[in-house]
Amino acid sequence: MYDITLFTPQDMAKCSLVLRHLGRNTASMEASSQNIVNYIYRHFCDSQTGENTCALVRLFKTHPYGELEDSLQQSARRLMKGNSPAADMKCWTLLAAAGTQPQWNSRHTAAENPAIPLVSTKLVAQMPAISEIIRQFGLDIPTFLGIERERFLQLEPAVLNIFHVSEAKGSPFIPEQNSLIIPYQVKSVLGFGGLLPSGSVFAVVMFLKVKIPQSRAEMFKDLALSVKTALSIPDTQSVFESSENPNFFFKNNDFGETQLLEYQVAKLIQLLDFSEQEMLRQAARFQQTIDNLQGELAEYKNKEQALKVSQNSFTGILNIPKEAIASVEENQGIQRFNQGEEQI
């Protein structure tokens, strides 16, 4: 179990290890995705009450319209008012979901529109949630849509990022205010994802019942790599569980053992790079904490020294003999008497 409000680098490492292996021995990318969202939903809990921290977890992937199954193509056409889209048009497709309500635990019933057609740059710019995910992932809409495909593929190894909305209620980037955010008391929304080798974008989106700051959200960049690894297993597996059409399969009959090993080595190197970067970030944060504590300690010592000096001065006053105090008072009285006589 992980308490996201107390999420530590050790928790991140443990969770990352599990997520990375959830793509093994699965028949489809959808099955891997469902394993991932189920794990996140069930294991992120309040450490005091044991209550699920997430109201809902979703996993999306961009997918060409022509390779969607019939029900998803119907969803896309419905949003396009019956127009026939191009086969290569990308759709923002729900692959898996897990959440509080029973209907939220299947991609078939978890969203009103499980496949959203990304028709053009102009129309995508008018979709607040998707366009903001693109922006926070460090992409631009033309690249996201695959218009500049060479640049898209060059970015693939590097683009792993987060999508974070600290205050979900009233946010223009979260349109499901009345159906999800308000009734289920969602405080923050956190997503993480990136680019797959196929040129698709994936994103895991967590609707959280607790508020988390940007600093903690940043830790989930590392989980993005583990999910990418789970979804990128180079095998002849289908994307969707119910797919029977051979167009839904990744065809890679020439993908031999050598290429598989090269792929695994490349992913391990990428994972090591991310781990080293996280270690450097953690080291910098620890050093900053040490510097702050040393500064506070020096300030405390200065105040303590000043207090000692003040106490010594006060003690010196208290140690004046009573006779000396009386003598001063008497002399001052005589002086005042003499001054009075002179004035008379």
Short mmCIF file of C-alpha atoms in Angstrom, two decimals:
data_model
loop_
_atom_site.label_atom_id
_atom_site.label_comp_id
_atom_site.label_asym_id
_atom_site.label_seq_id
_atom_site.Cartn_x
_atom_site.Cartn_y
_atom_site.Cartn_z
CA MET A 1 0.00 0.00 0.00
CA TYR A 2 1.21 3.50 -0.82
CA ASP A 3 0.05 6.71 0.83
CA ILE A 4 0.45 9.31 -1.90
CA THR A 5 0.66 12.12 0.66
CA LEU A 6 3.72 10.36 2.15
CA PHE A 7 5.09 8.88 -1.10
CA THR A 8 8.82 8.28 -0.73
CA PRO A 9 11.57 7.37 -3.22
CA GLN A 10 11.48 3.85 -1.73
CA ASP A 11 7.74 3.63 -2.47
CA MET A 12 8.38 4.88 -5.98
CA ALA A 13 11.02 2.19 -6.56
CA LYS A 14 8.75 -0.59 -5.27
CA CYS A 15 5.77 0.57 -7.29
CA SER A 16 7.91 1.04 -10.40
CA LEU A 17 9.22 -2.52 -10.14
CA VAL A 18 5.70 -3.98 -9.96
CA LEU A 19 4.30 -1.86 -12.80
CA ARG A 20 7.18 -2.76 -15.07
CA HIS A 21 6.29 -6.46 -14.85
CA LEU A 22 2.54 -6.15 -15.30
CA GLY A 23 2.84 -6.39 -19.08
CA ARG A 24 4.30 -9.88 -18.98
CA ASN A 25 2.27 -12.96 -19.83
CA THR A 26 -0.73 -10.96 -21.04
CA ALA A 27 -2.66 -11.56 -24.24
CA SER A 28 -3.14 -7.92 -25.16
CA MET A 29 -2.16 -4.35 -24.42
CA GLU A 30 -5.65 -3.86 -23.00
CA ALA A 31 -5.02 -6.65 -20.46
CA SER A 32 -1.69 -5.09 -19.46
CA SER A 33 -3.40 -1.72 -19.11
CA GLN A 34 -6.15 -3.17 -16.94
CA ASN A 35 -3.54 -4.78 -14.67
CA ILE A 36 -1.85 -1.40 -14.32
CA VAL A 37 -4.95 0.64 -13.43
CA ASN A 38 -6.19 -2.09 -11.06
CA TYR A 39 -2.88 -2.09 -9.21
CA ILE A 40 -2.79 1.69 -8.87
CA TYR A 41 -6.42 1.92 -7.74
CA ARG A 42 -6.09 -0.85 -5.14
CA HIS A 43 -2.68 0.01 -3.72
CA PHE A 44 -2.81 3.81 -3.35
CA CYS A 45 -4.68 4.19 -0.04
CA ASP A 46 -4.91 6.39 3.02
CA SER A 47 -2.45 4.96 5.56
CA GLN A 48 -4.79 5.81 8.46
CA THR A 49 -8.15 4.61 7.13
CA GLY A 50 -7.19 2.21 4.35
CA GLU A 51 -9.60 4.04 2.00
CA ASN A 52 -8.72 4.20 -1.71
CA THR A 53 -7.01 7.47 -2.55
CA CYS A 54 -8.22 7.37 -6.16
CA ALA A 55 -11.84 7.81 -7.12
CA LEU A 56 -10.95 6.69 -10.65
CA VAL A 57 -7.89 5.64 -12.66
CA ARG A 58 -7.87 5.62 -16.46
CA LEU A 59 -5.30 4.64 -19.07
CA PHE A 60 -5.51 6.23 -22.53
CA LYS A 61 -3.63 5.63 -25.76
CA THR A 62 -3.77 7.33 -29.13
CA HIS A 63 -4.78 4.83 -31.79
CA PRO A 64 -5.48 5.04 -35.54
CA TYR A 65 -9.18 5.06 -36.36
CA GLY A 66 -8.82 2.32 -38.95
CA GLU A 67 -7.37 -0.08 -36.35
CA LEU A 68 -10.10 0.45 -33.75
CA GLU A 69 -12.71 -2.23 -33.17
CA ASP A 70 -16.23 -1.53 -34.41
CA SER A 71 -17.68 -0.18 -31.15
CA LEU A 72 -14.87 2.35 -30.80
CA GLN A 73 -15.18 3.42 -34.43
CA GLN A 74 -18.87 4.02 -33.80
CA SER A 75 -17.98 6.21 -30.80
CA ALA A 76 -15.60 8.26 -32.94
CA ARG A 77 -18.12 8.63 -35.78
CA ARG A 78 -20.82 9.69 -33.33
CA LEU A 79 -18.68 12.62 -32.23
CA MET A 80 -18.01 13.44 -35.87
CA LYS A 81 -21.77 13.41 -36.56
CA GLY A 82 -21.57 10.47 -38.90
CA ASN A 83 -18.71 11.73 -41.05
CA SER A 84 -16.25 9.10 -42.20
CA PRO A 85 -12.79 9.80 -40.80
CA ALA A 86 -9.51 8.88 -42.42
CA ALA A 87 -8.12 5.48 -41.44
CA ASP A 88 -4.92 7.03 -40.04
CA MET A 89 -6.70 9.69 -37.95
CA LYS A 90 -5.61 9.35 -34.33
CA CYS A 91 -8.22 8.81 -31.62
CA TRP A 92 -7.79 9.43 -27.89
CA THR A 93 -8.78 5.90 -26.83
CA LEU A 94 -9.62 4.53 -23.39
CA LEU A 95 -7.77 1.23 -22.90
CA ALA A 96 -8.56 0.51 -19.23
CA ALA A 97 -10.21 1.94 -16.12
CA ALA A 98 -10.70 1.15 -12.43
CA GLY A 99 -12.69 3.09 -9.88
CA THR A 100 -15.29 3.48 -7.16
CA GLN A 101 -18.35 2.68 -9.27
CA PRO A 102 -18.82 -0.81 -10.84
CA GLN A 103 -19.24 0.64 -14.33
CA TRP A 104 -15.86 2.36 -14.01
CA ASN A 105 -14.03 -0.97 -14.04
CA SER A 106 -14.39 -1.69 -17.74
CA ARG A 107 -13.32 0.36 -20.74
CA HIS A 108 -16.68 -0.45 -22.33
CA THR A 109 -18.68 1.37 -19.64
CA ALA A 110 -16.20 3.73 -17.92
CA ALA A 111 -16.65 6.68 -20.29
CA GLU A 112 -19.39 8.10 -22.46
CA ASN A 113 -16.94 8.58 -25.34
CA PRO A 114 -14.21 5.89 -25.19
CA ALA A 115 -12.72 7.00 -28.52
CA ILE A 116 -12.38 10.73 -29.19
CA PRO A 117 -11.40 11.64 -32.76
CA LEU A 118 -8.46 14.03 -32.99
CA VAL A 119 -9.52 15.51 -36.29
CA SER A 120 -7.28 18.56 -36.56
CA THR A 121 -4.93 20.87 -34.69
CA LYS A 122 -7.69 23.44 -34.34
CA LEU A 123 -10.21 21.01 -32.83
CA VAL A 124 -7.69 19.43 -30.46
CA ALA A 125 -6.78 22.90 -29.19
CA GLN A 126 -10.44 23.24 -28.15
CA MET A 127 -10.29 20.07 -26.00
CA PRO A 128 -9.05 21.42 -22.64
CA ALA A 129 -7.98 18.17 -20.96
CA ILE A 130 -6.23 16.63 -23.96
CA SER A 131 -4.53 19.84 -25.07
CA GLU A 132 -3.26 20.47 -21.53
CA ILE A 133 -1.87 16.93 -21.29
CA ILE A 134 -0.06 17.54 -24.58
CA ARG A 135 1.37 20.82 -23.25
CA GLN A 136 2.48 19.42 -19.90
CA PHE A 137 4.06 16.43 -21.64
CA GLY A 138 6.25 18.93 -23.47
CA LEU A 139 4.71 18.39 -26.91
CA ASP A 140 2.89 20.58 -29.40
CA ILE A 141 -0.36 19.57 -31.05
CA PRO A 142 1.03 19.06 -34.62
CA THR A 143 3.72 16.74 -33.24
CA PHE A 144 1.16 14.99 -31.06
CA LEU A 145 -1.04 14.32 -34.07
CA GLY A 146 1.92 12.89 -35.93
CA ILE A 147 2.07 15.57 -38.61
CA GLU A 148 5.81 15.95 -38.03
CA ARG A 149 6.45 12.23 -37.75
CA GLU A 150 10.27 12.33 -37.88
CA ARG A 151 10.41 14.71 -34.96
CA PHE A 152 7.79 12.62 -33.17
CA LEU A 153 9.96 9.51 -33.35
CA GLN A 154 13.10 11.42 -32.34
CA LEU A 155 11.33 12.55 -29.18
CA GLU A 156 10.12 9.07 -28.22
CA PRO A 157 13.01 8.04 -25.93
CA ALA A 158 12.98 11.33 -24.02
CA VAL A 159 9.31 12.26 -23.61
CA LEU A 160 8.12 10.90 -20.27
CA ASN A 161 6.31 13.43 -18.16
CA ILE A 162 3.42 14.23 -15.83
CA PHE A 163 0.08 15.99 -16.10
CA HIS A 164 -0.85 17.70 -12.83
CA VAL A 165 -3.86 19.78 -11.80
CA SER A 166 -3.40 20.64 -8.13
CA GLU A 167 -6.91 22.09 -7.68
CA ALA A 168 -9.35 19.94 -9.66
CA LYS A 169 -12.56 21.69 -8.60
CA GLY A 170 -13.32 24.52 -10.99
CA SER A 171 -10.33 23.76 -13.22
CA PRO A 172 -10.94 24.52 -16.91
CA PHE A 173 -8.72 21.52 -17.75
CA ILE A 174 -11.06 19.01 -16.11
CA PRO A 175 -14.45 19.19 -17.84
CA GLU A 176 -16.15 16.42 -15.80
CA GLN A 177 -16.94 18.73 -12.89
CA ASN A 178 -20.57 17.75 -12.21
CA SER A 179 -20.26 14.05 -13.06
CA LEU A 180 -16.96 13.25 -11.33
CA ILE A 181 -15.01 16.02 -9.60
CA ILE A 182 -17.73 17.44 -7.33
CA PRO A 183 -19.79 14.34 -6.42
CA TYR A 184 -16.72 12.21 -5.68
CA GLN A 185 -14.79 15.02 -3.97
CA VAL A 186 -11.79 14.84 -6.28
CA LYS A 187 -9.14 17.27 -5.04
CA SER A 188 -6.28 16.81 -7.53
CA VAL A 189 -5.71 15.11 -10.87
CA LEU A 190 -2.37 13.50 -11.66
CA GLY A 191 -1.37 11.89 -14.92
CA PHE A 192 1.87 10.45 -16.21
CA GLY A 193 2.88 9.05 -19.57
CA GLY A 194 4.80 9.63 -22.75
CA LEU A 195 5.50 8.22 -26.21
CA LEU A 196 5.50 4.56 -27.22
CA PRO A 197 7.86 3.18 -29.89
CA SER A 198 4.87 2.84 -32.23
CA GLY A 199 4.47 6.63 -32.24
CA SER A 200 1.41 6.57 -29.97
CA VAL A 201 0.97 8.62 -26.81
CA PHE A 202 -0.14 6.94 -23.57
CA ALA A 203 -1.32 8.50 -20.33
CA VAL A 204 -2.37 7.14 -16.94
CA VAL A 205 -4.74 9.60 -15.23
CA MET A 206 -5.48 9.40 -11.48
CA PHE A 207 -8.44 11.30 -10.01
CA LEU A 208 -7.33 11.77 -6.39
CA LYS A 209 -9.42 12.41 -3.29
CA VAL A 210 -6.45 14.16 -1.70
CA LYS A 211 -4.55 17.25 -2.79
CA ILE A 212 -0.91 16.80 -3.73
CA PRO A 213 1.73 19.44 -4.52
CA GLN A 214 3.81 19.69 -7.68
CA SER A 215 6.94 18.43 -5.89
CA ARG A 216 5.32 15.08 -5.11
CA ALA A 217 3.66 14.84 -8.50
CA GLU A 218 7.10 15.13 -10.15
CA MET A 219 8.08 11.75 -8.66
CA PHE A 220 5.62 10.00 -10.97
CA LYS A 221 7.81 10.64 -14.02
CA ASP A 222 9.69 7.49 -13.05
CA LEU A 223 6.48 5.45 -13.00
CA ALA A 224 5.82 6.61 -16.57
CA LEU A 225 8.88 4.68 -17.74
CA SER A 226 7.71 1.50 -15.99
CA VAL A 227 4.26 1.72 -17.57
CA LYS A 228 5.85 2.41 -20.95
CA THR A 229 7.96 -0.72 -20.55
CA ALA A 230 4.88 -2.78 -19.65
CA LEU A 231 2.99 -1.49 -22.69
CA SER A 232 5.90 -1.78 -25.12
CA ILE A 233 6.55 -5.50 -24.92
CA PRO A 234 7.51 -6.38 -28.51
CA ASP A 235 5.35 -9.41 -29.08
CA THR A 236 2.65 -10.48 -31.50
CA GLN A 237 -0.08 -9.51 -29.06
CA SER A 238 -3.26 -7.65 -29.88
CA VAL A 239 -4.17 -4.21 -28.60
CA PHE A 240 -7.73 -5.06 -27.57
CA GLU A 241 -8.92 -8.12 -25.68
CA SER A 242 -11.81 -8.87 -27.99
CA SER A 243 -9.95 -8.20 -31.21
CA GLU A 244 -10.30 -10.89 -33.85
CA ASN A 245 -9.39 -8.75 -36.83
CA PRO A 246 -5.70 -9.34 -37.72
CA ASN A 247 -5.34 -5.59 -38.31
CA PHE A 248 -5.49 -5.18 -34.53
CA PHE A 249 -2.28 -7.16 -34.04
CA PHE A 250 1.28 -5.95 -33.87
CA LYS A 251 2.88 -7.76 -36.76
CA ASN A 252 6.52 -8.43 -36.10
CA ASN A 253 7.24 -11.90 -37.42
CA ASP A 254 10.86 -10.96 -38.15
CA PHE A 255 11.44 -9.80 -34.61
CA GLY A 256 14.05 -12.36 -33.56
CA GLU A 257 15.75 -13.13 -30.29
CA THR A 258 18.64 -10.74 -30.97
CA GLN A 259 16.30 -7.80 -31.58
CA LEU A 260 14.35 -8.69 -28.46
CA LEU A 261 17.51 -8.64 -26.37
CA GLU A 262 18.56 -5.34 -27.92
CA TYR A 263 15.17 -3.89 -27.09
CA GLN A 264 15.37 -5.08 -23.48
CA VAL A 265 18.91 -3.71 -23.09
CA ALA A 266 17.82 -0.33 -24.48
CA LYS A 267 14.94 -0.19 -21.98
CA LEU A 268 17.24 -1.14 -19.10
CA ILE A 269 19.67 1.63 -20.08
CA GLN A 270 16.79 4.10 -20.22
CA LEU A 271 15.61 2.90 -16.81
CA LEU A 272 19.11 3.32 -15.37
CA ASP A 273 19.29 6.84 -16.80
CA PHE A 274 16.01 7.75 -15.13
CA SER A 275 17.11 6.15 -11.85
CA GLU A 276 20.36 8.12 -11.89
CA GLN A 277 18.49 11.33 -12.66
CA GLU A 278 16.12 10.66 -9.77
CA MET A 279 19.10 9.99 -7.47
CA LEU A 280 20.60 13.32 -8.51
CA ARG A 281 17.30 15.09 -7.89
CA GLN A 282 16.97 13.44 -4.50
CA ALA A 283 20.59 14.30 -3.64
CA ALA A 284 19.96 17.94 -4.56
CA ARG A 285 16.81 18.00 -2.41
CA PHE A 286 18.64 16.38 0.51
CA GLN A 287 21.52 18.85 0.17
CA GLN A 288 19.05 21.74 0.15
CA THR A 289 17.42 20.33 3.28
CA ILE A 290 20.83 20.00 4.96
CA ASP A 291 21.74 23.56 3.99
CA ASN A 292 18.44 24.85 5.37
CA LEU A 293 18.91 22.95 8.63
CA GLN A 294 22.49 24.20 8.98
CA GLY A 295 21.26 27.75 8.41
CA GLU A 296 18.56 27.30 11.04
CA LEU A 297 21.10 25.81 13.45
CA ALA A 298 23.51 28.74 12.93
CA GLU A 299 20.66 31.19 13.50
CA TYR A 300 19.66 29.31 16.65
CA LYS A 301 23.25 29.44 17.97
CA ASN A 302 23.43 33.18 17.27
CA LYS A 303 20.20 33.75 19.16
CA GLU A 304 21.42 31.53 22.00
CA GLN A 305 24.67 33.52 22.24
CA ALA A 306 22.79 36.82 22.21
CA LEU A 307 20.51 35.49 24.96
CA LYS A 308 23.52 34.52 27.09
CA VAL A 309 25.00 38.03 26.73
CA SER A 310 21.66 39.53 27.69
CA GLN A 311 21.38 37.22 30.70
CA ASN A 312 24.91 38.11 31.84
CA SER A 313 24.09 41.82 31.71
CA PHE A 314 20.89 41.27 33.64
CA THR A 315 22.71 39.13 36.22
CA GLY A 316 25.32 41.89 36.65
CA ILE A 317 22.58 44.36 37.56
CA LEU A 318 21.09 41.95 40.08
CA ASN A 319 24.50 41.47 41.72
CA ILE A 320 24.92 45.19 42.68
CA PRO A 321 25.18 45.39 46.54
CA LYS A 322 22.11 46.82 48.27
CA GLU A 323 24.29 49.33 50.13
CA ALA A 324 25.44 50.79 46.82
CA ILE A 325 21.85 51.17 45.63
CA ALA A 326 20.82 52.85 48.90
CA SER A 327 23.86 55.12 48.78
CA VAL A 328 22.99 56.29 45.32
CA GLU A 329 19.39 56.96 46.29
CA GLU A 330 20.48 58.94 49.41
CA ASN A 331 23.01 61.01 47.48
CA GLN A 332 20.38 61.78 44.83
CA GLY A 333 18.02 62.88 47.61
CA ILE A 334 20.64 65.21 49.14
CA GLN A 335 21.40 66.67 45.74
CA ARG A 336 17.73 67.39 45.11
CA PHE A 337 17.49 69.08 48.58
CA ASN A 338 20.53 71.26 47.92
CA GLN A 339 19.21 72.23 44.50
CA GLY A 340 15.95 73.27 46.18
CA GLU A 341 17.75 75.55 48.63
CA GLU A 342 19.68 77.22 45.83
CA GLN A 343 16.46 78.02 43.98
CA ILE A 344 14.97 79.57 47.10
#
